Structure formats: C-alpha cells, structure tokens
Amino acid sequence: MDELLWVIIPYVCLTTFVLGHVWRYNYDKFGWTTRSSQLYEKRLLRWGSPLFHFGMIGVFFGHVMGLGIPQSWTDAVGISDEVYHAFAVGGGVLAGAATLAGLAILVYRRRTVGPVFSATTVMDKVMYAVLAIVILLGIWNTIAGGILNLGGHYNYREGVSVWFRGIFRFDLHPGLMGEAPIGFQIHGMAAMLLFALWPFTRLVHVFSAPLGYLTRPYIVYRSRDAHAGARAPQRGWDPADRGADRHV
C-alpha cells in the first residue's frame, strides 16, 4: 500500500502536471489566463489578492526550505534546531494565515458578486476547495506539531522531507511517508491532487511571465491641444465654411 500511495500516485500526479501544461499550452493558449474579474469588483479584490499571493510566496519558500534543504545543510552552517523551529513555525503560521485570509476574501467575493459568480467554472470551484484543504491541513500540521506538540514530537525533516526529495532523485522511501502522522499524509495526498488538477485550472497563470514587456519599444502617446493653431478645430456636425468653399 505504501508503494501505491507514496510512489505510484505521486509519479502519476507529477506526470499529469507536466504533460497537462504542455497540452494546455499547445491547445488552449487563449485560455492560459486568470480570467481577471477586476472590472466587476475592486474593493474586495484589493484586499484579498495581495494577502493570498504574498502569503503563497511565503508558503512556497517555506516548503522549499523545509522539504528541499536537508537538515545536515542547516546544521553545517550553524542553524540550531531551536532557531530553525522558531523560524519555521512563526513564518509558516503567518504565511498560512495570510493565504487563508486572502483565499476566504476571494471566495466570498466570487460567491457574492453576481458577475464574478457567473464567470466561475466548475474547475474553479474544485480548485478552490482543494486549495483550501491543502492550506488548512498545512496550518494544522504546523500548529499541532510545532506548537501544541500533539501526538508527540515528529521531525518531518527526517521523514517527509527525505521522501519528497527521493521522488525527484528516484531514491524512493515510501515507508517514511507511511510512518508520518496522518495529518502529514492527508496534506501530502491533497497537495498531489492539487498538482494533478493544476494544468486544467486558472493556476496556470503562475507560469506566465510578461517578459516581453522588458524588451518591447516604448509607446509614445500624444494629446492634441484644443487651443493650438489660429482657429479651433471644427466639429463634425458643424456646417461647412461657405467662404472657404468659394475659394476652392
């Protein structure tokens, strides 16, 4: 069972993630967008969008540090377990709370603003639900394991992190994930489901960078001065100057 849950399913989800993006880019370029709804409502979006996006940036770098960097590396540079733990828990809770608050505002906006709700697809609803589950479980694991110490101490850097890095190095350790607390297992499974759904949702905009703006030429806009010249410009509905007609 561990091989199915923590080897086969992760590779299926990662393959779907990669090939799904290739397919989406080749066959749905015009749909590669967030389908912005800013024109419909701005007040809630002004609060929800920065909270969500900046929170997600913190969550991303927190996972890079926690899952991608081995504990031996931080030990080698003199970062103690206490310092790492305080930074990980504090930063993780702050980033997770900001992301969750932003997501709640965006979901509330999408449900209560008529035009925005009308533009919401089934995949949007599925994506929001799975994303909310992943965020809530991540916050719960941080608080339960890092603050409340429920179920005893569990060092995910010696378990979940080793399993995660092994997926990309083909150095598989499914047993380590099978021994992790149930909260980490559900969080990992929900995250893999999110990655499998990713190419078929608006989340593809994460990989859209407007690099062309850096090299495109400047666009010069000129306004016509209404008072320039000896006479004001004639309006289109004014009758023609008869005197001018006689001299033609």
mmCIF file of C-alpha atoms in Angstrom:
data_model
loop_
_atom_site.group_PDB
_atom_site.id
_atom_site.type_symbol
_atom_site.label_atom_id
_atom_site.label_comp_id
_atom_site.label_asym_id
_atom_site.label_seq_id
_atom_site.Cartn_x
_atom_site.Cartn_y
_atom_site.Cartn_z
ATOM 1 C CA MET A 1 0.000 0.000 0.000
ATOM 2 C CA ASP A 2 2.863 2.416 0.749
ATOM 3 C CA GLU A 3 4.214 1.910 -2.777
ATOM 4 C CA LEU A 4 0.833 2.762 -4.288
ATOM 5 C CA LEU A 5 0.207 5.839 -2.140
ATOM 6 C CA TRP A 6 3.702 7.289 -1.966
ATOM 7 C CA VAL A 7 5.364 6.137 -5.203
ATOM 8 C CA ILE A 8 2.840 5.377 -7.958
ATOM 9 C CA ILE A 9 0.321 8.131 -7.200
ATOM 10 C CA PRO A 10 2.992 10.865 -6.837
ATOM 11 C CA TYR A 11 4.516 9.967 -10.205
ATOM 12 C CA VAL A 12 1.078 9.880 -11.847
ATOM 13 C CA CYS A 13 0.291 13.322 -10.448
ATOM 14 C CA LEU A 14 3.656 14.773 -11.479
ATOM 15 C CA THR A 15 3.305 13.335 -14.979
ATOM 16 C CA THR A 16 -0.177 14.833 -15.246
ATOM 17 C CA PHE A 17 1.225 18.145 -14.004
ATOM 18 C CA VAL A 18 3.926 18.277 -16.690
ATOM 19 C CA LEU A 19 2.052 16.823 -19.665
ATOM 20 C CA GLY A 20 -1.103 18.717 -18.733
ATOM 21 C CA HIS A 21 0.735 22.032 -19.016
ATOM 22 C CA VAL A 22 2.231 21.010 -22.368
ATOM 23 C CA TRP A 23 -1.214 20.085 -23.664
ATOM 24 C CA ARG A 24 -2.829 23.242 -22.295
ATOM 25 C CA TYR A 25 -0.190 25.480 -23.841
ATOM 26 C CA ASN A 26 -0.433 23.813 -27.259
ATOM 27 C CA TYR A 27 -4.206 23.576 -27.487
ATOM 28 C CA ASP A 28 -5.570 26.305 -25.210
ATOM 29 C CA LYS A 29 -3.246 29.290 -25.407
ATOM 30 C CA PHE A 30 -6.117 31.747 -25.331
ATOM 31 C CA GLY A 31 -7.375 30.103 -22.142
ATOM 32 C CA TRP A 32 -3.973 30.422 -20.459
ATOM 33 C CA THR A 33 -5.145 33.257 -18.253
ATOM 34 C CA THR A 34 -6.559 34.100 -14.850
ATOM 35 C CA ARG A 35 -9.780 35.323 -16.498
ATOM 36 C CA SER A 36 -9.477 38.516 -14.485
ATOM 37 C CA SER A 37 -12.674 39.851 -12.929
ATOM 38 C CA GLN A 38 -11.221 43.166 -11.770
ATOM 39 C CA LEU A 39 -13.686 45.120 -13.900
ATOM 40 C CA TYR A 40 -16.607 43.680 -11.921
ATOM 41 C CA GLU A 41 -15.375 44.452 -8.395
ATOM 42 C CA LYS A 42 -12.235 46.025 -6.954
ATOM 43 C CA ARG A 43 -12.735 46.698 -3.239
ATOM 44 C CA LEU A 44 -12.587 43.092 -2.024
ATOM 45 C CA LEU A 45 -10.046 42.176 -4.681
ATOM 46 C CA ARG A 46 -7.747 44.935 -3.428
ATOM 47 C CA TRP A 47 -7.535 43.169 -0.051
ATOM 48 C CA GLY A 48 -7.884 39.518 -0.965
ATOM 49 C CA SER A 49 -5.467 39.283 -3.872
ATOM 50 C CA PRO A 50 -2.331 40.699 -2.134
ATOM 51 C CA LEU A 51 -2.993 38.666 1.019
ATOM 52 C CA PHE A 52 -3.363 35.477 -0.962
ATOM 53 C CA HIS A 53 -0.472 35.965 -3.375
ATOM 54 C CA PHE A 54 2.092 37.269 -0.885
ATOM 55 C CA GLY A 55 1.026 34.570 1.560
ATOM 56 C CA MET A 56 1.539 31.933 -1.113
ATOM 57 C CA ILE A 57 5.009 33.265 -1.822
ATOM 58 C CA GLY A 58 5.857 32.784 1.860
ATOM 59 C CA VAL A 59 4.320 29.304 1.842
ATOM 60 C CA PHE A 60 6.313 28.372 -1.263
ATOM 61 C CA PHE A 61 9.672 29.438 0.137
ATOM 62 C CA GLY A 62 8.814 27.813 3.454
ATOM 63 C CA HIS A 63 8.265 24.497 1.690
ATOM 64 C CA VAL A 64 11.460 24.948 -0.317
ATOM 65 C CA MET A 65 13.365 25.401 2.925
ATOM 66 C CA GLY A 66 11.576 22.651 4.819
ATOM 67 C CA LEU A 67 11.356 19.994 2.114
ATOM 68 C CA GLY A 68 14.149 20.872 -0.277
ATOM 69 C CA ILE A 69 17.025 21.686 2.090
ATOM 70 C CA PRO A 70 18.385 18.735 4.107
ATOM 71 C CA GLN A 71 18.787 19.155 7.841
ATOM 72 C CA SER A 72 22.503 18.394 7.506
ATOM 73 C CA TRP A 73 22.917 21.585 5.466
ATOM 74 C CA THR A 74 21.365 23.849 8.078
ATOM 75 C CA ASP A 75 23.360 22.073 10.789
ATOM 76 C CA ALA A 76 26.534 22.660 8.783
ATOM 77 C CA VAL A 77 26.005 26.432 8.686
ATOM 78 C CA GLY A 78 25.286 26.598 12.406
ATOM 79 C CA ILE A 79 21.487 26.912 12.451
ATOM 80 C CA SER A 80 20.304 25.136 15.571
ATOM 81 C CA ASP A 81 17.108 23.100 15.745
ATOM 82 C CA GLU A 82 15.578 25.671 18.101
ATOM 83 C CA VAL A 83 16.242 28.586 15.747
ATOM 84 C CA TYR A 84 15.038 26.657 12.721
ATOM 85 C CA HIS A 85 11.925 25.507 14.573
ATOM 86 C CA ALA A 86 11.026 29.018 15.730
ATOM 87 C CA PHE A 87 11.527 30.463 12.253
ATOM 88 C CA ALA A 88 9.612 27.653 10.535
ATOM 89 C CA VAL A 89 6.644 27.734 12.913
ATOM 90 C CA GLY A 90 6.396 31.530 13.101
ATOM 91 C CA GLY A 91 6.835 32.089 9.397
ATOM 92 C CA GLY A 92 4.638 29.145 8.481
ATOM 93 C CA VAL A 93 1.709 30.245 10.631
ATOM 94 C CA LEU A 94 1.983 33.858 9.424
ATOM 95 C CA ALA A 95 2.193 32.923 5.745
ATOM 96 C CA GLY A 96 -0.554 30.318 6.080
ATOM 97 C CA ALA A 97 -2.882 32.721 7.883
ATOM 98 C CA ALA A 98 -2.362 35.422 5.239
ATOM 99 C CA THR A 99 -3.006 32.917 2.453
ATOM 100 C CA LEU A 100 -6.124 31.567 4.141
ATOM 101 C CA ALA A 101 -7.489 35.057 4.829
ATOM 102 C CA GLY A 102 -6.876 36.108 1.234
ATOM 103 C CA LEU A 103 -8.492 32.942 -0.089
ATOM 104 C CA ALA A 104 -11.546 33.469 2.142
ATOM 105 C CA ILE A 105 -11.981 37.019 0.828
ATOM 106 C CA LEU A 106 -11.623 35.894 -2.785
ATOM 107 C CA VAL A 107 -14.113 33.046 -2.338
ATOM 108 C CA TYR A 108 -16.580 35.385 -0.582
ATOM 109 C CA ARG A 109 -16.175 37.889 -3.407
ATOM 110 C CA ARG A 110 -16.695 35.225 -6.051
ATOM 111 C CA ARG A 111 -19.852 33.997 -4.327
ATOM 112 C CA THR A 112 -21.485 37.336 -3.539
ATOM 113 C CA VAL A 113 -20.629 39.452 -6.599
ATOM 114 C CA GLY A 114 -23.069 38.444 -9.331
ATOM 115 C CA PRO A 115 -20.922 38.877 -12.474
ATOM 116 C CA VAL A 116 -17.926 37.224 -10.792
ATOM 117 C CA PHE A 117 -20.047 34.271 -9.684
ATOM 118 C CA SER A 118 -21.455 33.921 -13.201
ATOM 119 C CA ALA A 119 -17.902 33.671 -14.569
ATOM 120 C CA THR A 120 -16.962 30.918 -12.088
ATOM 121 C CA THR A 121 -16.484 27.490 -13.666
ATOM 122 C CA VAL A 122 -16.782 24.031 -12.135
ATOM 123 C CA MET A 123 -12.990 23.685 -12.180
ATOM 124 C CA ASP A 124 -12.721 26.977 -10.283
ATOM 125 C CA LYS A 125 -14.909 25.571 -7.510
ATOM 126 C CA VAL A 126 -12.949 22.308 -7.365
ATOM 127 C CA MET A 127 -9.658 24.204 -7.334
ATOM 128 C CA TYR A 128 -10.739 26.493 -4.501
ATOM 129 C CA ALA A 129 -11.973 23.537 -2.436
ATOM 130 C CA VAL A 130 -8.773 21.501 -2.845
ATOM 131 C CA LEU A 131 -6.585 24.554 -2.277
ATOM 132 C CA ALA A 132 -8.448 25.388 0.934
ATOM 133 C CA ILE A 133 -7.993 21.813 2.203
ATOM 134 C CA VAL A 134 -4.249 21.912 1.473
ATOM 135 C CA ILE A 135 -3.817 25.256 3.261
ATOM 136 C CA LEU A 136 -5.899 24.267 6.293
ATOM 137 C CA LEU A 137 -4.045 20.975 6.712
ATOM 138 C CA GLY A 138 -0.708 22.739 6.377
ATOM 139 C CA ILE A 139 -1.631 25.233 9.106
ATOM 140 C CA TRP A 140 -2.972 22.440 11.304
ATOM 141 C CA ASN A 141 0.221 20.386 10.962
ATOM 142 C CA THR A 142 2.311 23.432 11.833
ATOM 143 C CA ILE A 143 0.263 24.307 14.913
ATOM 144 C CA ALA A 144 -0.405 20.752 16.108
ATOM 145 C CA GLY A 145 3.153 19.530 15.673
ATOM 146 C CA GLY A 146 5.144 22.707 16.177
ATOM 147 C CA ILE A 147 3.205 24.479 18.931
ATOM 148 C CA LEU A 148 0.788 22.112 20.653
ATOM 149 C CA ASN A 149 3.037 19.074 20.214
ATOM 150 C CA LEU A 150 0.026 16.800 19.770
ATOM 151 C CA GLY A 151 0.811 13.136 19.230
ATOM 152 C CA GLY A 152 4.402 13.544 20.320
ATOM 153 C CA HIS A 153 7.319 15.170 18.559
ATOM 154 C CA TYR A 154 7.702 14.373 14.862
ATOM 155 C CA ASN A 155 10.673 15.649 12.852
ATOM 156 C CA TYR A 156 9.318 15.920 9.324
ATOM 157 C CA ARG A 157 12.778 16.823 8.037
ATOM 158 C CA GLU A 158 13.891 13.252 8.706
ATOM 159 C CA GLY A 159 10.725 11.710 7.280
ATOM 160 C CA VAL A 160 8.503 13.642 4.865
ATOM 161 C CA SER A 161 11.375 15.733 3.507
ATOM 162 C CA VAL A 162 13.545 12.695 2.733
ATOM 163 C CA TRP A 163 10.608 11.017 0.957
ATOM 164 C CA PHE A 164 9.866 14.191 -1.026
ATOM 165 C CA ARG A 165 13.428 14.684 -2.272
ATOM 166 C CA GLY A 166 13.683 10.990 -3.107
ATOM 167 C CA ILE A 167 10.782 11.306 -5.562
ATOM 168 C CA PHE A 168 12.877 13.587 -7.778
ATOM 169 C CA ARG A 169 16.107 11.634 -7.312
ATOM 170 C CA PHE A 170 14.446 8.227 -7.836
ATOM 171 C CA ASP A 171 15.693 7.303 -4.366
ATOM 172 C CA LEU A 172 12.354 6.106 -3.048
ATOM 173 C CA HIS A 173 11.437 5.879 0.631
ATOM 174 C CA PRO A 174 7.671 5.211 0.747
ATOM 175 C CA GLY A 175 7.949 3.743 4.247
ATOM 176 C CA LEU A 176 8.998 7.123 5.669
ATOM 177 C CA MET A 177 5.786 8.728 4.459
ATOM 178 C CA GLY A 178 3.790 5.725 5.636
ATOM 179 C CA GLU A 179 5.133 6.281 9.165
ATOM 180 C CA ALA A 180 4.302 10.011 9.184
ATOM 181 C CA PRO A 181 1.344 11.322 11.224
ATOM 182 C CA ILE A 182 -1.986 11.124 9.469
ATOM 183 C CA GLY A 183 -2.161 14.919 9.133
ATOM 184 C CA PHE A 184 1.010 14.954 7.034
ATOM 185 C CA GLN A 185 -0.252 12.065 4.920
ATOM 186 C CA ILE A 186 -3.570 13.741 4.116
ATOM 187 C CA HIS A 187 -1.795 17.031 3.457
ATOM 188 C CA GLY A 188 0.594 15.315 1.050
ATOM 189 C CA MET A 189 -2.206 13.479 -0.770
ATOM 190 C CA ALA A 190 -4.276 16.669 -1.110
ATOM 191 C CA ALA A 191 -1.225 18.532 -2.428
ATOM 192 C CA MET A 192 -0.631 15.839 -5.056
ATOM 193 C CA LEU A 193 -4.269 16.100 -6.125
ATOM 194 C CA LEU A 194 -3.850 19.864 -6.449
ATOM 195 C CA PHE A 195 -0.807 19.386 -8.690
ATOM 196 C CA ALA A 196 -2.756 16.945 -10.882
ATOM 197 C CA LEU A 197 -5.583 19.487 -11.265
ATOM 198 C CA TRP A 198 -3.243 22.456 -11.742
ATOM 199 C CA PRO A 199 -2.900 22.411 -15.576
ATOM 200 C CA PHE A 200 -6.676 22.432 -16.035
ATOM 201 C CA THR A 201 -7.405 25.450 -13.816
ATOM 202 C CA ARG A 202 -6.626 29.156 -13.735
ATOM 203 C CA LEU A 203 -3.499 28.323 -11.696
ATOM 204 C CA VAL A 204 -1.557 28.003 -14.974
ATOM 205 C CA HIS A 205 -1.063 31.773 -14.843
ATOM 206 C CA VAL A 206 1.695 31.153 -12.302
ATOM 207 C CA PHE A 207 3.927 30.189 -15.233
ATOM 208 C CA SER A 208 3.033 33.226 -17.322
ATOM 209 C CA ALA A 209 5.683 35.919 -17.027
ATOM 210 C CA PRO A 210 5.317 39.093 -19.152
ATOM 211 C CA LEU A 211 8.977 39.026 -20.178
ATOM 212 C CA GLY A 212 8.162 40.709 -23.472
ATOM 213 C CA TYR A 213 7.436 43.922 -21.605
ATOM 214 C CA LEU A 214 11.133 44.199 -20.755
ATOM 215 C CA THR A 215 12.249 44.415 -24.393
ATOM 216 C CA ARG A 216 9.305 45.981 -26.218
ATOM 217 C CA PRO A 217 9.792 49.518 -27.604
ATOM 218 C CA TYR A 218 8.278 52.498 -25.881
ATOM 219 C CA ILE A 219 4.850 53.602 -26.974
ATOM 220 C CA VAL A 220 4.576 57.386 -27.271
ATOM 221 C CA TYR A 221 1.168 58.909 -26.669
ATOM 222 C CA ARG A 222 0.456 62.458 -27.842
ATOM 223 C CA SER A 223 -2.566 64.537 -26.953
ATOM 224 C CA ARG A 224 -3.872 67.201 -29.325
ATOM 225 C CA ASP A 225 -4.074 70.637 -27.774
ATOM 226 C CA ALA A 226 -7.505 72.035 -28.467
ATOM 227 C CA HIS A 227 -6.136 75.612 -28.419
ATOM 228 C CA ALA A 228 -3.237 75.043 -30.808
ATOM 229 C CA GLY A 229 -3.309 76.910 -34.153
ATOM 230 C CA ALA A 230 -5.106 80.011 -35.266
ATOM 231 C CA ARG A 231 -8.573 78.531 -35.081
ATOM 232 C CA ALA A 232 -10.325 75.904 -33.036
ATOM 233 C CA PRO A 233 -10.905 72.532 -34.698
ATOM 234 C CA GLN A 234 -14.231 72.304 -36.438
ATOM 235 C CA ARG A 235 -16.802 69.879 -35.080
ATOM 236 C CA GLY A 236 -18.027 67.192 -37.409
ATOM 237 C CA TRP A 237 -21.626 68.252 -37.220
ATOM 238 C CA ASP A 238 -20.974 71.972 -37.883
ATOM 239 C CA PRO A 239 -21.928 73.235 -41.345
ATOM 240 C CA ALA A 240 -19.057 73.770 -43.745
ATOM 241 C CA ASP A 241 -17.488 77.212 -44.064
ATOM 242 C CA ARG A 242 -19.139 78.669 -47.145
ATOM 243 C CA GLY A 243 -16.438 81.273 -47.538
ATOM 244 C CA ALA A 244 -13.850 78.547 -47.736
ATOM 245 C CA ASP A 245 -15.957 76.776 -50.362
ATOM 246 C CA ARG A 246 -15.954 79.836 -52.595
ATOM 247 C CA HIS A 247 -12.159 79.986 -52.667
ATOM 248 C CA VAL A 248 -11.688 76.303 -53.583
#
